[in-house]
PDB file of C-alpha atoms in Angstrom:
ATOM      1  CA  MET A 141     -28.870  44.998 124.473  1.00 55.00           C
ATOM      2  CA  GLU A 142     -32.642  44.416 125.262  1.00 62.00           C
ATOM      3  CA  LEU A 143     -32.640  45.986 129.089  1.00 65.00           C
ATOM      4  CA  GLU A 144     -30.763  48.867 127.915  1.00 62.00           C
ATOM      5  CA  GLY A 145     -33.636  52.151 127.322  1.00 61.00           C
ATOM      6  CA  ASP A 146     -36.332  49.678 127.287  1.00 68.00           C
ATOM      7  CA  SER A 147     -38.825  49.182 130.107  1.00 75.00           C
ATOM      8  CA  GLU A 148     -41.018  46.586 128.529  1.00 79.00           C
ATOM      9  CA  PRO A 149     -39.408  43.409 130.274  1.00 82.00           C
ATOM     10  CA  ILE A 150     -39.586  45.149 133.509  1.00 84.00           C
ATOM     11  CA  ALA A 151     -43.104  45.941 132.909  1.00 85.00           C
ATOM     12  CA  GLU A 152     -44.033  42.439 131.639  1.00 89.00           C
ATOM     13  CA  LEU A 153     -42.095  40.830 135.152  1.00 89.00           C
ATOM     14  CA  ASN A 154     -43.931  42.925 137.354  1.00 89.00           C
ATOM     15  CA  ARG A 155     -46.930  42.341 135.817  1.00 91.00           C
ATOM     16  CA  ALA A 156     -46.824  38.696 135.381  1.00 92.00           C
ATOM     17  CA  LEU A 157     -45.541  38.642 139.407  1.00 90.00           C
ATOM     18  CA  GLU A 158     -48.565  40.764 140.739  1.00 92.00           C
ATOM     19  CA  ALA A 159     -50.674  38.290 138.705  1.00 94.00           C
ATOM     20  CA  ASP A 160     -49.106  35.543 140.072  1.00 92.00           C
ATOM     21  CA  GLU A 161     -48.227  34.031 136.613  1.00 92.00           C
ATOM     22  CA  MET A 162     -44.576  33.248 137.369  1.00 92.00           C
ATOM     23  CA  PRO A 163     -43.694  29.268 137.576  1.00 93.00           C
ATOM     24  CA  PRO A 164     -42.222  28.031 141.021  1.00 93.00           C
ATOM     25  CA  ILE A 165     -39.054  27.111 139.419  1.00 93.00           C
ATOM     26  CA  TYR A 166     -38.738  30.856 139.246  1.00 94.00           C
ATOM     27  CA  THR A 167     -40.231  32.324 142.408  1.00 93.00           C
ATOM     28  CA  GLN A 168     -38.474  29.553 144.665  1.00 93.00           C
ATOM     29  CA  ARG A 169     -34.912  29.995 143.273  1.00 92.00           C
ATOM     30  CA  PRO A 170     -32.715  31.300 145.871  1.00 93.00           C
ATOM     31  CA  ALA A 171     -31.226  33.608 143.574  1.00 91.00           C
ATOM     32  CA  VAL A 172     -34.635  35.506 142.943  1.00 93.00           C
ATOM     33  CA  ARG A 173     -35.889  35.079 146.699  1.00 92.00           C
ATOM     34  CA  GLY A 174     -32.414  36.399 148.012  1.00 91.00           C
ATOM     35  CA  ALA A 175     -32.178  39.280 145.594  1.00 90.00           C
ATOM     36  CA  PRO A 176     -31.768  42.909 147.433  1.00 88.00           C
ATOM     37  CA  PRO A 177     -35.102  44.811 147.802  1.00 87.00           C
ATOM     38  CA  GLY A 178     -35.459  46.550 144.440  1.00 83.00           C
ATOM     39  CA  VAL A 179     -33.576  44.195 142.084  1.00 86.00           C
ATOM     40  CA  VAL A 180     -35.183  42.848 139.354  1.00 85.00           C
ATOM     41  CA  VAL A 181     -34.150  39.350 138.586  1.00 92.00           C
ATOM     42  CA  HIS A 182     -35.146  38.146 135.195  1.00 92.00           C
ATOM     43  CA  PRO A 183     -36.268  34.674 133.911  1.00 94.00           C
ATOM     44  CA  ILE A 184     -34.322  33.782 130.794  1.00 93.00           C
ATOM     45  CA  SER A 185     -34.343  30.747 128.658  1.00 93.00           C
ATOM     46  CA  ILE A 186     -32.117  28.950 126.646  1.00 93.00           C
ATOM     47  CA  TYR A 187     -33.135  27.187 123.158  1.00 91.00           C
ATOM     48  CA  LEU A 188     -30.449  24.944 121.053  1.00 90.00           C
ATOM     49  CA  ASP A 189     -31.812  23.533 117.938  1.00 87.00           C
ATOM     50  CA  GLY A 190     -29.830  22.462 114.577  1.00 84.00           C
ATOM     51  CA  VAL A 191     -30.578  24.882 111.404  1.00 84.00           C
ATOM     52  CA  GLY A 192     -30.113  23.677 108.117  1.00 82.00           C
ATOM     53  CA  PHE A 193     -28.185  26.141 105.646  1.00 82.00           C
ATOM     54  CA  SER A 194     -27.523  23.855 102.863  1.00 82.00           C
ATOM     55  CA  ARG A 195     -28.454  20.131 101.319  1.00 83.00           C
ATOM     56  CA  LEU A 196     -25.183  18.847 102.814  1.00 83.00           C
ATOM     57  CA  ASP A 197     -24.601  20.866 106.314  1.00 85.00           C
ATOM     58  CA  SER A 198     -26.193  22.282 109.116  1.00 86.00           C
ATOM     59  CA  CYS A 199     -25.408  24.111 112.079  1.00 88.00           C
ATOM     60  CA  LEU A 200     -26.069  24.019 115.893  1.00 87.00           C
ATOM     61  CA  GLY A 201     -27.592  27.162 116.916  1.00 89.00           C
ATOM     62  CA  LEU A 202     -27.972  28.405 120.719  1.00 91.00           C
ATOM     63  CA  TRP A 203     -30.309  31.267 121.601  1.00 92.00           C
ATOM     64  CA  ALA A 204     -31.223  33.147 124.849  1.00 91.00           C
ATOM     65  CA  TYR A 205     -34.438  35.024 125.245  1.00 89.00           C
ATOM     66  CA  PHE A 206     -36.318  36.823 127.768  1.00 86.00           C
ATOM     67  CA  THR A 207     -38.743  34.071 129.036  1.00 87.00           C
ATOM     68  CA  LEU A 208     -41.658  36.969 129.029  1.00 88.00           C
ATOM     69  CA  THR A 209     -41.164  38.847 126.296  1.00 84.00           C
ATOM     70  CA  LYS A 210     -39.981  36.160 123.688  1.00 85.00           C
ATOM     71  CA  LYS A 211     -37.124  38.511 122.166  1.00 85.00           C
ATOM     72  CA  ARG A 212     -34.149  36.199 120.933  1.00 88.00           C
ATOM     73  CA  HIS A 213     -30.875  36.596 121.051  1.00 90.00           C
ATOM     74  CA  LEU A 214     -28.125  34.633 119.133  1.00 91.00           C
ATOM     75  CA  LEU A 215     -25.519  33.362 121.275  1.00 91.00           C
ATOM     76  CA  VAL A 216     -23.599  30.757 119.320  1.00 90.00           C
ATOM     77  CA  VAL A 217     -23.660  29.115 115.929  1.00 91.00           C
ATOM     78  CA  LEU A 218     -21.426  25.958 115.760  1.00 89.00           C
ATOM     79  CA  ARG A 219     -21.397  24.353 112.092  1.00 88.00           C
ATOM     80  CA  LYS A 220     -21.618  20.681 112.106  1.00 83.00           C
ATOM     81  CA  SER A 221     -19.173  19.915 109.900  1.00 84.00           C
ATOM     82  CA  GLU A 222     -16.543  21.485 111.621  1.00 86.00           C
ATOM     83  CA  VAL A 223     -17.254  19.526 115.044  1.00 83.00           C
ATOM     84  CA  CYS A 224     -14.547  17.844 116.289  1.00 83.00           C
ATOM     85  CA  SER A 225     -14.430  14.092 115.084  1.00 82.00           C
ATOM     86  CA  CYS A 226     -11.852  12.353 117.437  1.00 86.00           C
ATOM     87  CA  GLY A 227     -14.643  10.377 118.967  1.00 81.00           C
ATOM     88  CA  CYS A 228     -15.599  12.239 121.553  1.00 81.00           C
ATOM     89  CA  ARG A 229     -19.296  12.650 119.782  1.00 77.00           C
ATOM     90  CA  GLY A 230     -18.262  16.742 119.169  1.00 80.00           C
ATOM     91  CA  TRP A 231     -17.674  17.416 123.068  1.00 82.00           C
ATOM     92  CA  CYS A 232     -14.579  18.602 122.002  1.00 87.00           C
ATOM     93  CA  SER A 233     -16.314  21.446 120.039  1.00 86.00           C
ATOM     94  CA  LEU A 234     -19.193  21.563 122.281  1.00 86.00           C
ATOM     95  CA  PHE A 235     -17.574  22.045 125.929  1.00 88.00           C
ATOM     96  CA  PRO A 236     -16.387  25.439 124.975  1.00 88.00           C
ATOM     97  CA  MET A 237     -19.353  26.559 124.159  1.00 88.00           C
ATOM     98  CA  TRP A 238     -21.065  25.095 127.213  1.00 89.00           C
ATOM     99  CA  GLN A 239     -18.405  26.522 129.062  1.00 91.00           C
ATOM    100  CA  MET A 240     -19.169  29.890 127.754  1.00 91.00           C
ATOM    101  CA  VAL A 241     -22.794  29.546 128.735  1.00 92.00           C
ATOM    102  CA  ALA A 242     -22.152  28.907 132.133  1.00 93.00           C
ATOM    103  CA  TRP A 243     -19.849  31.788 132.730  1.00 93.00           C
ATOM    104  CA  SER A 244     -22.370  34.057 130.910  1.00 92.00           C
ATOM    105  CA  LEU A 245     -25.323  32.839 133.157  1.00 93.00           C
ATOM    106  CA  GLU A 246     -23.018  33.164 136.299  1.00 94.00           C
ATOM    107  CA  HIS A 247     -22.325  36.904 135.506  1.00 93.00           C
ATOM    108  CA  LEU A 248     -25.950  37.173 134.951  1.00 92.00           C
ATOM    109  CA  LEU A 249     -26.949  35.835 138.263  1.00 93.00           C
ATOM    110  CA  GLU A 250     -24.598  37.742 139.888  1.00 92.00           C
ATOM    111  CA  GLY A 251     -25.334  41.015 137.792  1.00 91.00           C
ATOM    112  CA  VAL A 252     -22.074  42.206 137.298  1.00 92.00           C
ATOM    113  CA  HIS A 253     -19.568  42.171 133.969  1.00 92.00           C
ATOM    114  CA  PRO A 254     -17.078  39.390 133.977  1.00 93.00           C
ATOM    115  CA  SER A 255     -13.555  40.295 135.332  1.00 92.00           C
ATOM    116  CA  VAL A 256     -11.871  37.688 133.330  1.00 91.00           C
ATOM    117  CA  ARG A 257     -12.648  35.718 129.828  1.00 89.00           C
ATOM    118  CA  HIS A 258     -14.559  32.647 130.341  1.00 86.00           C
ATOM    119  CA  ASP A 259     -11.396  30.475 130.222  1.00 86.00           C
ATOM    120  CA  GLY A 260     -10.132  32.543 132.888  1.00 88.00           C
ATOM    121  CA  THR A 261      -7.543  34.579 131.429  1.00 90.00           C
ATOM    122  CA  PRO A 262      -7.750  37.931 131.690  1.00 90.00           C
ATOM    123  CA  PHE A 263      -9.125  40.605 128.683  1.00 89.00           C
ATOM    124  CA  GLY A 264      -6.863  41.746 126.313  1.00 86.00           C
ATOM    125  CA  PRO A 265      -6.768  44.618 123.889  1.00 84.00           C
ATOM    126  CA  HIS A 266      -8.890  42.704 121.552  1.00 86.00           C
ATOM    127  CA  ASP A 267     -11.711  42.361 123.935  1.00 85.00           C
ATOM    128  CA  GLY A 268     -12.950  46.036 123.603  1.00 82.00           C
ATOM    129  CA  GLN A 269     -14.638  47.757 126.499  1.00 86.00           C
ATOM    130  CA  ARG A 270     -14.852  44.345 128.667  1.00 87.00           C
ATOM    131  CA  ALA A 271     -11.540  45.174 130.483  1.00 86.00           C
ATOM    132  CA  ASP A 272     -12.876  48.476 131.568  1.00 87.00           C
ATOM    133  CA  ARG A 273     -16.223  47.401 132.331  1.00 89.00           C
ATOM    134  CA  ALA A 274     -14.667  44.492 134.472  1.00 89.00           C
ATOM    135  CA  GLY A 275     -16.569  44.147 137.858  1.00 89.00           C
ATOM    136  CA  SER A 276     -18.949  47.090 137.430  1.00 91.00           C
ATOM    137  CA  ASP A 277     -22.716  46.519 137.912  1.00 89.00           C
ATOM    138  CA  LEU A 278     -24.964  45.383 134.953  1.00 86.00           C
ATOM    139  CA  GLY A 279     -27.988  47.093 136.363  1.00 83.00           C
ATOM    140  CA  PHE A 280     -30.247  43.918 135.875  1.00 86.00           C
ATOM    141  CA  ARG A 281     -30.021  40.072 137.007  1.00 92.00           C
ATOM    142  CA  ALA A 282     -30.990  37.187 135.203  1.00 93.00           C
ATOM    143  CA  VAL A 283     -31.505  33.382 135.936  1.00 94.00           C
ATOM    144  CA  CYS A 284     -32.277  30.426 133.619  1.00 94.00           C
ATOM    145  CA  ILE A 285     -35.457  28.812 134.262  1.00 93.00           C
ATOM    146  CA  LEU A 286     -35.643  26.775 131.206  1.00 90.00           C
ATOM    147  CA  LEU A 287     -33.526  24.760 128.736  1.00 87.00           C
ATOM    148  CA  LYS A 288     -35.494  24.063 125.653  1.00 86.00           C
ATOM    149  CA  CYS A 289     -34.541  21.750 122.752  1.00 81.00           C
ATOM    150  CA  ASP A 290     -35.586  18.794 120.448  1.00 75.00           C
ATOM    151  CA  LEU A 291     -34.753  15.224 120.818  1.00 70.00           C
ATOM    152  CA  ALA A 292     -31.874  14.973 118.711  1.00 70.00           C
ATOM    153  CA  GLU A 293     -30.380  17.837 120.884  1.00 73.00           C
ATOM    154  CA  LEU A 294     -31.171  16.494 123.856  1.00 69.00           C
ATOM    155  CA  SER A 295     -29.140  13.354 123.196  1.00 68.00           C
ATOM    156  CA  HIS A 296     -26.297  14.696 121.232  1.00 68.00           C
ATOM    157  CA  SER A 297     -25.580  18.349 122.521  1.00 70.00           C
ATOM    158  CA  LEU A 298     -26.761  17.943 126.210  1.00 70.00           C
ATOM    159  CA  GLY A 299     -25.426  14.556 126.150  1.00 67.00           C
ATOM    160  CA  LEU A 300     -28.331  12.750 127.248  1.00 68.00           C
ATOM    161  CA  PRO A 301     -29.153   9.042 126.542  1.00 66.00           C
ATOM    162  CA  SER A 302     -31.058   8.316 123.394  1.00 68.00           C
ATOM    163  CA  CYS A 303     -34.787   7.354 122.636  1.00 67.00           C
ATOM    164  CA  GLN A 304     -33.075   4.349 120.994  1.00 69.00           C
ATOM    165  CA  GLY A 305     -30.598   3.501 124.037  1.00 65.00           C
ATOM    166  CA  GLY A 306     -31.034   0.214 125.595  1.00 66.00           C
ATOM    167  CA  ILE A 307     -29.940   1.879 128.792  1.00 67.00           C
ATOM    168  CA  SER A 308     -32.503   4.808 130.407  1.00 64.00           C
ATOM    169  CA  PRO A 309     -33.751   6.030 127.101  1.00 62.00           C
ATOM    170  CA  CYS A 310     -35.936   8.619 129.053  1.00 67.00           C
ATOM    171  CA  PRO A 311     -33.736  11.456 130.692  1.00 63.00           C
ATOM    172  CA  PHE A 312     -36.498  11.688 133.347  1.00 67.00           C
ATOM    173  CA  CYS A 313     -36.981   8.029 134.604  1.00 70.00           C
ATOM    174  CA  PHE A 314     -35.486   4.701 134.414  1.00 69.00           C
ATOM    175  CA  ALA A 315     -37.764   3.270 131.259  1.00 67.00           C
ATOM    176  CA  SER A 316     -37.267   0.563 129.018  1.00 66.00           C
ATOM    177  CA  PRO A 317     -37.272   1.137 125.612  1.00 61.00           C
TER     178      PRO A 317
END
């Protein structure tokens, strides 16, 4: 894990805070402002993109990275040819992925190891050390301040309107096509 035994992320965050380089989306967050004294809340970002791996298929990759150090950590790889095709536009496959990401971000924000799996079921023997660490302190906190992706993933994987859509194609305003 990036934070175990590496002081670079903490040093970079302290430097950015002292130089007043952190954006309000970070500095004004209740989780950052309300953190107990001495508790570091790291800014992280989520990056989502399609990755081609053959002529006929690609996959959806989801990475998390510490915003200041730019060190990426692969979270999910979802092969697009194996995404559900029941008419849901792939949401039967994407929903568990987003549920896991939300669960992970929630526990990063709280700074504790989860006590149950992302679907609410208890940890089992196949979950390794997770049951032993349940409820213990992570030693840090993190808050997501950015979600990055291209327009294709914005409309498909995030469920926002497409640029070709006739009804509000811009996710930020009510512009016409």
